[in-house]
Amino acid sequence: NFVNFIITPSSVLTPFSHLFDIFSLFSFLPFTVFICSFMVAAPIFGYLGDRFNRKVILSCGIFFWSIVTLSSSFISREYYWLFVLSRGLVGIGESSYSSISPTIIGDLFTNNSRTMMLSVFYLAIPLGSGLGYILGSSAKVAAGDWHWALRVSPVLGLTAGSLILLFVPEPKRGSADQMGGRIKTRTSWFCDMKALAKNRSYMFSSLASAAVSFATGAFGIWIPSYLTRAQEVQKIEVCPKSEICSSTDSLIFGAITCVTGLLGVLIGAATTRLCRQKTKRADPLVCAVSMLGSAIFICLIFVVAKKSIIGAYVCIFIGETLLFLNWAITADILMFVVIPTRRATAVAFQSFTSHLLGDAGSPYLIGLISDGLQQSYATSTLWKFLSLGYALMLCPFIIVLGGMFFLATALFFLDDREKWNTTGQTARLRP
């Protein structure tokens, strides 16, 4: 997970755009193709992960996207379509391990230990993203060629895949929950999907996860531009080359995201562990409170940004920390309410839902709203700033909706957890 997130085209986006001679709109096309291929492939690997050797599938997926990423670094400017295709292939490879890895962790640990280990797994996202900016920029400067930014992480990926294949055990499904010998039935894919659709905690937590994805996807693309426009309105810094200013704001925002991701995951794990001593509904309740608190501070970004950039960064820091609090907890909720033989399918479709309703469309939607509002006063610097802020105000409302979904999850959490235990206790080996 750590090595995967080191591969960040954002750190080489400007030279990438110049090399292929494309507009900024099309510079995001590889990301869109990646997300779409990831979504399509995830359910397939979820099905395979519930029925076959998981570490073999996982390792093969890592080998595949590492080799494709390395190969894509040699594509010349005449073959932009081939580079876009390579990002789609990388999405297929990455969907294999992202659907399966949490289920292996779920079968190796349980209760508070599982929460802690899932937290370590999800800590890799902000750490990898931050290191991706550093390694990508360093490799680009040291070698004098941005292509080298895509040649560092594949070597690490091949190493990680080999270590997983050689040393990671393949636990029996349900072994950590002391049901490895009892849960051996294999139900059809349609039966699994029907059971997941009836699992209210799973459905509501998946919708809440999509709300988080919607906000983070929109923020990652548009907040740096919003802060640049805020500086222009305040006349702090008027850049003749907006790419330079945007790049600086992107690096600051990226650094904040790395730190808040680390803090959010750690605080979330610790808070949940403490709250479980008070209530059995601690997991969804912690997520709900953090989401609702995050919405408040994200709203404040658009209030203070016009007057104070530092104040906006403070609000971003607190808002993102609270938003990232639920990363590992959401995965843990899934482990509590879904039986082991359906977990890979459940993780895959939760990822599918999160991307489909979240970051696959949110950047485009925010841009569409902002452009629509800008048309009246296209030449006004103030209105360009305000129109993007008004568009981004959609995010805190979506976050509040996500908090409501987590509260709904809390209502049904104990019942669905009990159904999980009942299903595990009554499962029998097929004749």
Tab-separated table of C-alpha atoms in Angstrom:
chain	number	residue	atom	x	y	z
A	1	ASN	CA	0.000	0.000	0.000
A	2	PHE	CA	2.894	2.324	0.861
A	3	VAL	CA	4.781	1.601	-2.357
A	4	ASN	CA	1.638	2.012	-4.446
A	5	PHE	CA	0.967	5.533	-3.201
A	6	ILE	CA	4.541	6.566	-3.945
A	7	ILE	CA	3.492	6.548	-7.610
A	8	THR	CA	1.985	10.047	-7.801
A	9	PRO	CA	1.715	11.636	-11.257
A	10	SER	CA	0.880	14.920	-9.447
A	11	SER	CA	4.570	15.474	-8.699
A	12	VAL	CA	5.380	15.399	-12.428
A	13	LEU	CA	2.113	16.743	-13.806
A	14	THR	CA	3.543	19.947	-15.316
A	15	PRO	CA	6.416	18.337	-17.307
A	16	PHE	CA	4.054	15.504	-18.222
A	17	SER	CA	1.592	18.019	-19.720
A	18	HIS	CA	4.384	19.830	-21.574
A	19	LEU	CA	5.842	16.610	-22.969
A	20	PHE	CA	2.556	15.430	-24.472
A	21	ASP	CA	1.510	18.990	-25.432
A	22	ILE	CA	-1.925	18.728	-23.804
A	23	PHE	CA	-4.254	21.092	-22.010
A	24	SER	CA	-4.743	20.906	-18.251
A	25	LEU	CA	-8.143	19.233	-18.706
A	26	PHE	CA	-6.596	16.304	-20.562
A	27	SER	CA	-3.673	16.056	-18.135
A	28	PHE	CA	-6.150	14.471	-15.707
A	29	LEU	CA	-7.342	11.906	-18.271
A	30	PRO	CA	-4.869	9.216	-17.097
A	31	PHE	CA	-6.266	9.576	-13.564
A	32	THR	CA	-9.837	9.196	-14.836
A	33	VAL	CA	-8.943	6.096	-16.859
A	34	PHE	CA	-7.131	4.676	-13.831
A	35	ILE	CA	-10.187	5.150	-11.588
A	36	CYS	CA	-12.562	3.631	-14.145
A	37	SER	CA	-10.432	0.525	-14.718
A	38	PHE	CA	-9.947	0.175	-10.956
A	39	MET	CA	-13.719	0.223	-10.400
A	40	VAL	CA	-14.436	-2.328	-13.121
A	41	ALA	CA	-11.706	-4.746	-11.985
A	42	ALA	CA	-12.339	-4.550	-8.225
A	43	PRO	CA	-15.497	-6.751	-8.170
A	44	ILE	CA	-13.704	-9.384	-10.246
A	45	PHE	CA	-10.795	-9.583	-7.818
A	46	GLY	CA	-13.249	-9.530	-4.909
A	47	TYR	CA	-14.881	-12.667	-6.328
A	48	LEU	CA	-11.496	-14.354	-6.847
A	49	GLY	CA	-10.228	-13.294	-3.421
A	50	ASP	CA	-13.080	-15.091	-1.661
A	51	ARG	CA	-12.424	-18.352	-3.505
A	52	PHE	CA	-8.721	-18.748	-4.332
A	53	ASN	CA	-5.264	-18.211	-2.834
A	54	ARG	CA	-5.193	-14.552	-1.883
A	55	LYS	CA	-1.474	-13.895	-1.568
A	56	VAL	CA	-0.830	-15.309	-5.058
A	57	ILE	CA	-3.477	-13.032	-6.588
A	58	LEU	CA	-2.186	-10.095	-4.554
A	59	SER	CA	1.466	-10.661	-5.531
A	60	CYS	CA	0.646	-11.128	-9.216
A	61	GLY	CA	-1.292	-7.852	-9.164
A	62	ILE	CA	1.682	-6.015	-7.631
A	63	PHE	CA	4.077	-7.531	-10.195
A	64	PHE	CA	1.705	-6.507	-12.985
A	65	TRP	CA	1.288	-2.824	-12.078
A	66	SER	CA	4.996	-2.477	-11.235
A	67	ILE	CA	6.048	-3.746	-14.659
A	68	VAL	CA	3.411	-1.642	-16.449
A	69	THR	CA	4.459	1.501	-14.538
A	70	LEU	CA	8.125	0.904	-15.383
A	71	SER	CA	7.270	0.321	-19.043
A	72	SER	CA	5.168	3.491	-19.234
A	73	SER	CA	8.214	5.601	-18.340
A	74	PHE	CA	9.660	4.822	-21.778
A	75	ILE	CA	6.639	6.021	-23.777
A	76	SER	CA	7.439	8.932	-26.100
A	77	ARG	CA	5.285	12.008	-26.737
A	78	GLU	CA	3.836	10.574	-29.966
A	79	TYR	CA	2.040	7.862	-27.997
A	80	TYR	CA	-0.029	9.742	-25.422
A	81	TRP	CA	-2.905	7.285	-25.894
A	82	LEU	CA	-0.545	4.446	-24.930
A	83	PHE	CA	0.376	6.241	-21.694
A	84	VAL	CA	-3.334	6.641	-20.884
A	85	LEU	CA	-3.857	2.941	-21.590
A	86	SER	CA	-0.969	2.054	-19.267
A	87	ARG	CA	-2.671	3.931	-16.397
A	88	GLY	CA	-5.766	1.836	-17.014
A	89	LEU	CA	-3.689	-1.349	-16.761
A	90	VAL	CA	-2.122	-0.066	-13.529
A	91	GLY	CA	-5.652	0.406	-12.142
A	92	ILE	CA	-6.433	-3.246	-12.877
A	93	GLY	CA	-3.296	-4.405	-11.071
A	94	GLU	CA	-3.879	-2.167	-8.055
A	95	SER	CA	-7.483	-3.281	-7.647
A	96	SER	CA	-6.221	-6.805	-6.930
A	97	TYR	CA	-4.260	-5.977	-3.783
A	98	SER	CA	-6.596	-3.219	-2.525
A	99	SER	CA	-9.534	-5.652	-2.534
A	100	ILE	CA	-7.663	-8.515	-0.906
A	101	SER	CA	-5.081	-7.049	1.504
A	102	PRO	CA	-7.571	-5.929	4.217
A	103	THR	CA	-9.147	-9.415	4.277
A	104	ILE	CA	-5.768	-11.061	4.979
A	105	ILE	CA	-5.204	-8.614	7.837
A	106	GLY	CA	-8.736	-9.375	9.059
A	107	ASP	CA	-7.912	-13.095	9.218
A	108	LEU	CA	-4.615	-12.563	11.041
A	109	PHE	CA	-5.884	-10.299	13.834
A	110	THR	CA	-9.083	-9.549	15.711
A	111	ASN	CA	-10.689	-6.822	17.873
A	112	ASN	CA	-8.268	-4.057	19.011
A	113	SER	CA	-5.288	-5.783	17.400
A	114	ARG	CA	-7.075	-5.800	14.061
A	115	THR	CA	-7.946	-2.118	14.406
A	116	MET	CA	-4.291	-1.313	15.072
A	117	MET	CA	-3.013	-3.391	12.139
A	118	LEU	CA	-5.570	-1.910	9.742
A	119	SER	CA	-4.430	1.510	10.969
A	120	VAL	CA	-0.836	0.626	10.056
A	121	PHE	CA	-2.057	-0.483	6.626
A	122	TYR	CA	-3.932	2.786	6.006
A	123	LEU	CA	-1.093	4.896	7.420
A	124	ALA	CA	0.724	3.931	4.236
A	125	ILE	CA	-1.590	6.180	2.196
A	126	PRO	CA	-0.441	9.580	3.539
A	127	LEU	CA	3.142	8.365	4.028
A	128	GLY	CA	3.365	6.988	0.508
A	129	SER	CA	1.728	10.063	-1.012
A	130	GLY	CA	4.144	12.388	0.786
A	131	LEU	CA	7.189	10.346	-0.168
A	132	GLY	CA	5.876	10.226	-3.732
A	133	TYR	CA	6.177	14.001	-4.017
A	134	ILE	CA	9.710	13.888	-2.572
A	135	LEU	CA	11.019	10.935	-4.593
A	136	GLY	CA	9.275	12.047	-7.757
A	137	SER	CA	10.705	15.568	-7.587
A	138	SER	CA	14.148	14.354	-6.438
A	139	ALA	CA	14.419	11.749	-9.185
A	140	LYS	CA	13.290	14.317	-11.756
A	141	VAL	CA	15.926	16.842	-10.614
A	142	ALA	CA	18.757	14.343	-10.105
A	143	ALA	CA	18.315	12.649	-13.472
A	144	GLY	CA	17.167	15.749	-15.355
A	145	ASP	CA	14.226	13.744	-16.712
A	146	TRP	CA	10.753	13.367	-15.145
A	147	HIS	CA	10.498	9.814	-16.527
A	148	TRP	CA	12.732	8.637	-13.667
A	149	ALA	CA	9.944	9.526	-11.234
A	150	LEU	CA	8.095	6.491	-12.661
A	151	ARG	CA	11.139	4.200	-12.424
A	152	VAL	CA	11.824	4.291	-8.692
A	153	SER	CA	8.668	2.801	-7.203
A	154	PRO	CA	8.329	-0.195	-9.588
A	155	VAL	CA	11.589	-1.602	-8.192
A	156	LEU	CA	10.154	-1.286	-4.666
A	157	GLY	CA	6.889	-2.815	-5.886
A	158	LEU	CA	8.615	-5.886	-7.316
A	159	THR	CA	10.519	-6.278	-4.043
A	160	ALA	CA	7.334	-5.973	-1.956
A	161	GLY	CA	5.499	-8.476	-4.171
A	162	SER	CA	8.326	-11.005	-3.804
A	163	LEU	CA	8.395	-10.608	0.000
A	164	ILE	CA	4.618	-11.112	0.202
A	165	LEU	CA	4.774	-14.222	-1.965
A	166	LEU	CA	7.623	-15.728	0.056
A	167	PHE	CA	6.894	-14.740	3.660
A	168	VAL	CA	3.253	-13.686	4.157
A	169	PRO	CA	1.115	-16.607	5.374
A	170	GLU	CA	-2.217	-17.483	3.732
A	171	PRO	CA	-4.513	-17.677	6.781
A	172	LYS	CA	-7.711	-19.683	6.755
A	173	ARG	CA	-10.732	-17.462	6.262
A	174	GLY	CA	-12.162	-16.691	9.688
A	175	SER	CA	-9.155	-18.131	11.547
A	176	ALA	CA	-8.627	-15.022	13.700
A	177	ASP	CA	-12.258	-15.222	14.781
A	178	GLN	CA	-11.772	-18.915	15.677
A	179	MET	CA	-14.074	-19.977	12.848
A	180	GLY	CA	-11.511	-21.207	10.368
A	181	GLY	CA	-12.727	-24.768	10.683
A	182	ARG	CA	-16.416	-23.949	10.573
A	183	ILE	CA	-16.809	-21.438	7.756
A	184	LYS	CA	-16.087	-23.528	4.696
A	185	THR	CA	-19.223	-23.124	2.626
A	186	ARG	CA	-18.893	-21.451	-0.747
A	187	THR	CA	-21.964	-19.538	-1.804
A	188	SER	CA	-22.594	-18.159	-5.280
A	189	TRP	CA	-21.679	-14.589	-6.231
A	190	PHE	CA	-25.363	-13.641	-6.494
A	191	CYS	CA	-25.999	-15.054	-3.029
A	192	ASP	CA	-23.080	-13.021	-1.654
A	193	MET	CA	-24.343	-9.822	-3.269
A	194	LYS	CA	-27.872	-10.421	-1.994
A	195	ALA	CA	-26.551	-10.903	1.541
A	196	LEU	CA	-24.435	-7.745	1.335
A	197	ALA	CA	-27.389	-5.730	0.008
A	198	LYS	CA	-29.404	-6.812	3.062
A	199	ASN	CA	-26.565	-5.918	5.427
A	200	ARG	CA	-27.620	-2.433	6.528
A	201	SER	CA	-24.416	-1.608	8.392
A	202	TYR	CA	-22.355	-2.498	5.330
A	203	MET	CA	-24.529	-0.488	2.951
A	204	PHE	CA	-24.662	2.647	5.111
A	205	SER	CA	-20.928	2.569	5.899
A	206	SER	CA	-20.175	2.155	2.176
A	207	LEU	CA	-22.262	5.239	1.363
A	208	ALA	CA	-20.456	7.130	4.139
A	209	SER	CA	-17.131	6.056	2.657
A	210	ALA	CA	-18.271	7.424	-0.712
A	211	ALA	CA	-18.941	10.790	0.975
A	212	VAL	CA	-15.345	10.854	2.263
A	213	SER	CA	-14.057	9.952	-1.201
A	214	PHE	CA	-16.175	12.704	-2.786
A	215	ALA	CA	-14.689	15.368	-0.526
A	216	THR	CA	-11.059	14.205	-0.690
A	217	GLY	CA	-11.209	13.834	-4.478
A	218	ALA	CA	-12.565	17.355	-4.957
A	219	PHE	CA	-10.190	18.868	-2.401
A	220	GLY	CA	-7.099	17.244	-3.855
A	221	ILE	CA	-7.768	18.804	-7.258
A	222	TRP	CA	-9.302	22.190	-6.411
A	223	ILE	CA	-8.102	23.427	-2.998
A	224	PRO	CA	-4.618	24.441	-4.265
A	225	SER	CA	-6.264	26.511	-7.037
A	226	TYR	CA	-8.697	28.006	-4.524
A	227	LEU	CA	-5.847	29.097	-2.243
A	228	THR	CA	-3.962	30.604	-5.193
A	229	ARG	CA	-7.041	32.654	-6.116
A	230	ALA	CA	-7.415	33.693	-2.466
A	231	GLN	CA	-3.864	35.106	-2.525
A	232	GLU	CA	-4.641	37.004	-5.703
A	233	VAL	CA	-7.744	38.512	-4.074
A	234	GLN	CA	-5.697	39.512	-0.999
A	235	LYS	CA	-2.963	40.823	-3.338
A	236	ILE	CA	-0.430	38.819	-1.324
A	237	GLU	CA	1.018	37.291	-4.436
A	238	VAL	CA	0.042	37.920	-8.035
A	239	CYS	CA	1.741	35.369	-10.265
A	240	PRO	CA	2.279	35.966	-13.955
A	241	LYS	CA	2.785	32.212	-14.174
A	242	SER	CA	-0.068	30.659	-12.234
A	243	GLU	CA	1.477	27.210	-12.559
A	244	ILE	CA	4.298	28.199	-10.172
A	245	CYS	CA	1.934	29.509	-7.505
A	246	SER	CA	-0.372	26.537	-7.917
A	247	SER	CA	2.606	24.192	-7.563
A	248	THR	CA	3.652	25.840	-4.286
A	249	ASP	CA	0.129	25.621	-2.883
A	250	SER	CA	-0.079	22.009	-4.053
A	251	LEU	CA	3.098	21.116	-2.141
A	252	ILE	CA	1.849	22.836	1.028
A	253	PHE	CA	-1.547	21.180	0.716
A	254	GLY	CA	0.140	17.842	0.027
A	255	ALA	CA	2.299	18.181	3.148
A	256	ILE	CA	-0.762	19.048	5.252
A	257	THR	CA	-2.622	16.056	3.819
A	258	CYS	CA	0.267	13.725	4.744
A	259	VAL	CA	0.420	14.963	8.333
A	260	THR	CA	-3.353	15.011	8.816
A	261	GLY	CA	-3.609	11.519	7.335
A	262	LEU	CA	-1.095	10.229	9.863
A	263	LEU	CA	-2.757	12.004	12.785
A	264	GLY	CA	-6.247	11.057	11.669
A	265	VAL	CA	-5.545	7.330	11.434
A	266	LEU	CA	-3.653	7.232	14.752
A	267	ILE	CA	-6.234	9.314	16.642
A	268	GLY	CA	-9.057	7.273	15.116
A	269	ALA	CA	-7.565	3.968	16.245
A	270	ALA	CA	-6.821	5.256	19.768
A	271	THR	CA	-10.233	6.918	20.164
A	272	THR	CA	-12.112	3.831	19.012
A	273	ARG	CA	-10.129	1.632	21.377
A	274	LEU	CA	-11.077	3.851	24.329
A	275	CYS	CA	-14.722	4.240	23.311
A	276	ARG	CA	-15.198	0.473	22.992
A	277	GLN	CA	-14.881	0.318	26.762
A	278	LYS	CA	-18.009	2.494	27.001
A	279	THR	CA	-20.197	1.282	24.131
A	280	LYS	CA	-20.253	-1.541	21.591
A	281	ARG	CA	-21.322	0.948	18.925
A	282	ALA	CA	-18.064	2.877	19.256
A	283	ASP	CA	-16.795	2.316	15.701
A	284	PRO	CA	-19.624	3.962	13.727
A	285	LEU	CA	-20.221	6.615	16.392
A	286	VAL	CA	-16.597	7.788	16.322
A	287	CYS	CA	-16.815	8.005	12.523
A	288	ALA	CA	-20.081	9.968	12.681
A	289	VAL	CA	-18.801	12.516	15.205
A	290	SER	CA	-15.545	13.034	13.287
A	291	MET	CA	-17.407	13.559	10.000
A	292	LEU	CA	-19.790	16.116	11.474
A	293	GLY	CA	-16.901	17.941	13.172
A	294	SER	CA	-14.941	17.931	9.928
A	295	ALA	CA	-17.832	19.583	8.064
A	296	ILE	CA	-17.739	22.545	10.458
A	297	PHE	CA	-14.042	23.296	9.923
A	298	ILE	CA	-14.252	22.734	6.162
A	299	CYS	CA	-17.060	25.307	6.020
A	300	LEU	CA	-14.819	27.723	7.900
A	301	ILE	CA	-12.159	27.418	5.164
A	302	PHE	CA	-14.395	29.372	2.792
A	303	VAL	CA	-15.180	31.960	5.460
A	304	VAL	CA	-11.600	32.820	6.455
A	305	ALA	CA	-9.735	32.248	3.148
A	306	LYS	CA	-10.638	35.704	1.823
A	307	LYS	CA	-8.970	37.363	4.819
A	308	SER	CA	-6.291	34.923	5.999
A	309	ILE	CA	-4.436	32.178	4.119
A	310	ILE	CA	-2.902	30.944	7.379
A	311	GLY	CA	-6.380	30.686	8.909
A	312	ALA	CA	-7.509	28.673	5.889
A	313	TYR	CA	-4.571	26.274	6.314
A	314	VAL	CA	-5.438	25.824	10.011
A	315	CYS	CA	-9.037	24.971	9.117
A	316	ILE	CA	-7.830	22.580	6.406
A	317	PHE	CA	-5.522	20.897	8.916
A	318	ILE	CA	-8.253	20.316	11.534
A	319	GLY	CA	-10.940	19.455	8.980
A	320	GLU	CA	-8.798	16.878	7.176
A	321	THR	CA	-7.595	15.310	10.428
A	322	LEU	CA	-11.201	14.715	11.493
A	323	LEU	CA	-12.138	13.510	7.998
A	324	PHE	CA	-9.305	10.956	7.862
A	325	LEU	CA	-10.172	9.653	11.320
A	326	ASN	CA	-12.464	6.997	9.862
A	327	TRP	CA	-10.176	5.382	7.245
A	328	ALA	CA	-9.183	2.314	9.269
A	329	ILE	CA	-12.387	2.267	11.336
A	330	THR	CA	-14.574	1.880	8.239
A	331	ALA	CA	-12.567	-1.188	7.205
A	332	ASP	CA	-12.905	-2.572	10.733
A	333	ILE	CA	-16.689	-2.084	10.656
A	334	LEU	CA	-16.773	-4.228	7.511
A	335	MET	CA	-14.794	-6.986	9.262
A	336	PHE	CA	-17.280	-6.981	12.141
A	337	VAL	CA	-20.458	-7.310	10.051
A	338	VAL	CA	-19.390	-9.406	7.020
A	339	ILE	CA	-18.509	-13.103	7.254
A	340	PRO	CA	-14.927	-14.036	6.198
A	341	THR	CA	-15.964	-15.829	2.984
A	342	ARG	CA	-17.550	-12.623	1.649
A	343	ARG	CA	-15.046	-10.018	2.820
A	344	ALA	CA	-13.031	-9.645	-0.400
A	345	THR	CA	-16.251	-9.148	-2.363
A	346	ALA	CA	-17.457	-6.667	0.265
A	347	VAL	CA	-14.191	-4.677	0.203
A	348	ALA	CA	-14.214	-4.645	-3.606
A	349	PHE	CA	-17.750	-3.304	-3.893
A	350	GLN	CA	-17.164	-0.784	-1.144
A	351	SER	CA	-14.211	0.513	-3.178
A	352	PHE	CA	-16.360	0.482	-6.312
A	353	THR	CA	-19.108	2.473	-4.599
A	354	SER	CA	-16.653	4.928	-3.044
A	355	HIS	CA	-15.051	5.757	-6.378
A	356	LEU	CA	-18.252	5.719	-8.441
A	357	LEU	CA	-20.133	8.073	-6.109
A	358	GLY	CA	-16.997	9.849	-4.874
A	359	ASP	CA	-13.744	10.933	-6.465
A	360	ALA	CA	-14.532	9.622	-9.955
A	361	GLY	CA	-16.909	12.527	-10.541
A	362	SER	CA	-16.515	15.078	-7.746
A	363	PRO	CA	-13.591	17.068	-9.289
A	364	TYR	CA	-15.476	17.383	-12.561
A	365	LEU	CA	-18.728	18.338	-10.813
A	366	ILE	CA	-17.029	21.055	-8.735
A	367	GLY	CA	-15.326	22.424	-11.839
A	368	LEU	CA	-18.614	22.408	-13.751
A	369	ILE	CA	-20.419	24.351	-11.013
A	370	SER	CA	-17.556	26.817	-10.688
A	371	ASP	CA	-17.404	27.443	-14.450
A	372	GLY	CA	-21.168	27.947	-14.566
A	373	LEU	CA	-21.003	30.550	-11.805
A	374	GLN	CA	-18.016	32.305	-13.402
A	375	GLN	CA	-19.729	33.012	-16.707
A	376	SER	CA	-21.428	36.185	-15.467
A	377	TYR	CA	-18.185	37.902	-14.407
A	378	ALA	CA	-15.479	35.969	-16.229
A	379	THR	CA	-12.828	38.692	-15.913
A	380	SER	CA	-13.336	39.378	-12.195
A	381	THR	CA	-10.572	37.971	-9.969
A	382	LEU	CA	-12.848	38.188	-6.927
A	383	TRP	CA	-15.667	36.345	-8.657
A	384	LYS	CA	-13.316	33.582	-9.856
A	385	PHE	CA	-12.313	33.082	-6.236
A	386	LEU	CA	-15.886	33.212	-4.906
A	387	SER	CA	-17.364	30.972	-7.606
A	388	LEU	CA	-14.876	28.177	-6.837
A	389	GLY	CA	-15.566	28.612	-3.102
A	390	TYR	CA	-19.325	28.367	-3.664
A	391	ALA	CA	-18.798	25.197	-5.711
A	392	LEU	CA	-16.560	23.642	-3.040
A	393	MET	CA	-19.237	24.388	-0.413
A	394	LEU	CA	-20.976	21.298	-1.760
A	395	CYS	CA	-18.305	19.189	-0.019
A	396	PRO	CA	-19.241	19.929	3.631
A	397	PHE	CA	-22.886	19.147	2.847
A	398	ILE	CA	-21.823	15.782	1.404
A	399	ILE	CA	-19.664	15.203	4.499
A	400	VAL	CA	-22.653	15.886	6.776
A	401	LEU	CA	-24.627	13.374	4.719
A	402	GLY	CA	-21.788	10.888	5.289
A	403	GLY	CA	-22.005	11.550	9.028
A	404	MET	CA	-25.723	10.751	8.889
A	405	PHE	CA	-24.916	7.472	7.132
A	406	PHE	CA	-22.498	6.561	9.933
A	407	LEU	CA	-25.199	7.334	12.510
A	408	ALA	CA	-27.511	5.001	10.581
A	409	THR	CA	-24.736	2.396	10.671
A	410	ALA	CA	-24.621	2.734	14.481
A	411	LEU	CA	-28.350	1.936	14.679
A	412	PHE	CA	-27.949	-1.435	12.957
A	413	PHE	CA	-24.342	-2.273	13.895
A	414	LEU	CA	-25.072	-4.597	16.829
A	415	ASP	CA	-27.852	-6.459	15.004
A	416	ASP	CA	-25.687	-7.060	11.925
A	417	ARG	CA	-22.744	-8.080	14.093
A	418	GLU	CA	-24.965	-10.625	15.853
A	419	LYS	CA	-26.135	-11.964	12.484
A	420	TRP	CA	-22.463	-12.410	11.532
A	421	ASN	CA	-21.878	-14.511	14.682
A	422	THR	CA	-25.028	-16.527	14.053
A	423	THR	CA	-24.038	-17.223	10.452
A	424	GLY	CA	-20.567	-18.317	11.534
A	425	GLN	CA	-21.913	-20.652	14.194
A	426	THR	CA	-24.443	-22.356	11.896
A	427	ALA	CA	-22.192	-22.700	8.821
A	428	ARG	CA	-21.598	-26.312	7.729
A	429	LEU	CA	-19.363	-27.985	5.206
A	430	ARG	CA	-21.182	-28.772	1.957
A	431	PRO	CA	-21.546	-32.490	1.167
